[in-house]
Amino acid sequence: METHVKALGILQILLGALGVLLALFIMLVFGGVAGFVGASGEEGAELAVPLISLVGTMAVTFILILSVPGIIVGIGLLKFRPWARILGIILSILLIIHFPLGTVVGVYGLWVLLTGETEKLFATKSAA
């Protein structure tokens, strides 16, 4: 089961990193669009640029709020921290709604982290 916990940790880190990359891409796209609209000199551009920037900032913030905990939990799982098991269960439940990749990782995470053998593994690793 130790191998499954490590694999889940790596998957959590990868999903979190993909989310961070997506946030950076969205920031680039919205920044570019705001720049083009601002440079167009059209009537109303002074109203549109802050609105575009606000929407982009909100999207990036939302994605980062969802992605960064995955990276933290993944690192904790690789180090067999007891708090990472609890947060991993919560994160796995939340990932189930992110179809299709998140669903697979979420179900796998629940299977790995809710097994009695895994609970004992975390108890022995944290005591050592």
XYZ file of N, CA and C in Angstrom, residues 14-59:
138
model
N 0.978 16.399 -9.541
C 0.833 16.648 -10.975
C -0.462 17.395 -11.292
N -1.572 16.990 -10.674
C -2.833 17.692 -10.901
C -2.749 19.136 -10.416
N -2.133 19.341 -9.270
C -1.958 20.696 -8.759
C -1.087 21.536 -9.675
N -0.020 20.938 -10.180
C 0.870 21.656 -11.090
C 0.155 21.994 -12.401
N -0.678 21.083 -12.893
C -1.464 21.381 -14.094
C -2.413 22.547 -13.843
N -2.999 22.587 -12.666
C -3.879 23.695 -12.313
C -3.133 25.018 -12.260
N -1.929 25.001 -11.704
C -1.121 26.223 -11.653
C -0.745 26.666 -13.068
N -0.382 25.720 -13.925
C -0.070 26.069 -15.320
C -1.293 26.629 -16.031
N -2.466 26.056 -15.774
C -3.697 26.571 -16.352
C -3.963 27.993 -15.872
N -3.733 28.243 -14.604
C -3.926 29.594 -14.065
C -2.977 30.584 -14.737
N -1.731 30.187 -14.939
C -0.777 31.074 -15.620
C -1.191 31.337 -17.062
N -1.697 30.312 -17.746
C -2.165 30.469 -19.118
C -3.362 31.417 -19.175
N -4.301 31.250 -18.245
C -5.466 32.136 -18.209
C -5.042 33.572 -17.928
N -4.078 33.737 -17.039
C -3.577 35.070 -16.744
C -2.960 35.691 -18.004
N -2.226 34.918 -18.755
C -1.620 35.398 -19.991
C -2.683 35.782 -21.011
N -3.700 34.939 -21.167
C -4.757 35.208 -22.141
C -5.542 36.460 -21.762
N -5.989 36.527 -20.507
C -6.770 37.696 -20.096
C -5.930 38.973 -20.122
N -4.668 38.887 -19.777
C -3.786 40.049 -19.862
C -3.611 40.502 -21.293
N -3.464 39.551 -22.200
C -3.335 39.897 -23.615
C -4.598 40.522 -24.169
N -5.740 39.957 -23.819
C -7.016 40.509 -24.278
C -7.209 41.918 -23.726
N -6.912 42.103 -22.448
C -7.050 43.441 -21.857
C -6.104 44.422 -22.535
N -4.918 43.989 -22.871
C -3.967 44.851 -23.569
C -4.456 45.229 -24.956
N -4.981 44.259 -25.701
C -5.505 44.544 -27.034
C -6.702 45.484 -26.983
N -7.600 45.239 -26.043
C -8.771 46.104 -25.920
C -8.343 47.511 -25.531
N -7.409 47.616 -24.612
C -6.932 48.934 -24.194
C -6.223 49.669 -25.312
N -5.486 48.938 -26.131
C -4.737 49.565 -27.220
C -5.620 49.899 -28.416
N -6.823 49.329 -28.459
C -7.693 49.558 -29.613
C -8.207 50.987 -29.685
N -8.311 51.632 -28.538
C -8.778 53.011 -28.522
C -10.268 53.154 -28.771
N -10.988 52.040 -28.732
C -12.434 52.073 -28.943
C -13.133 52.794 -27.798
N -14.317 53.254 -28.089
C -15.124 53.916 -27.069
C -15.597 52.865 -26.062
N -15.379 53.017 -24.828
C -15.763 52.053 -23.805
C -14.632 51.129 -23.386
N -13.472 51.267 -24.025
C -12.327 50.424 -23.667
C -11.877 50.701 -22.241
N -12.044 51.957 -21.805
C -11.637 52.305 -20.439
C -12.504 51.599 -19.400
N -13.699 51.176 -19.789
C -14.559 50.410 -18.890
C -14.308 48.909 -19.018
N -13.983 48.462 -20.234
C -13.820 47.036 -20.496
C -12.524 46.474 -19.914
N -11.456 47.241 -19.963
C -10.152 46.730 -19.509
C -10.181 46.343 -18.034
N -10.684 47.188 -17.121
C -10.729 46.754 -15.721
C -11.660 45.560 -15.501
N -12.742 45.493 -16.280
C -13.665 44.366 -16.150
C -13.009 43.065 -16.596
N -12.312 43.110 -17.721
C -11.586 41.927 -18.211
C -10.520 41.515 -17.200
N -9.815 42.475 -16.659
C -8.772 42.181 -15.668
C -9.367 41.564 -14.404
N -10.512 42.070 -13.971
C -11.166 41.536 -12.778
C -11.604 40.093 -12.981
N -12.232 39.822 -14.123
C -12.676 38.450 -14.409
C -11.477 37.505 -14.483
N -10.415 37.931 -15.146
C -9.215 37.101 -15.241
C -8.587 36.848 -13.881
N -8.523 37.875 -13.058
C -7.952 37.733 -11.719
C -8.781 36.786 -10.866
N -10.093 36.898 -10.976
C -10.966 36.005 -10.208
C -10.808 34.557 -10.663
N -10.711 34.330 -11.972
C -10.534 32.976 -12.490
C -9.205 32.383 -12.036
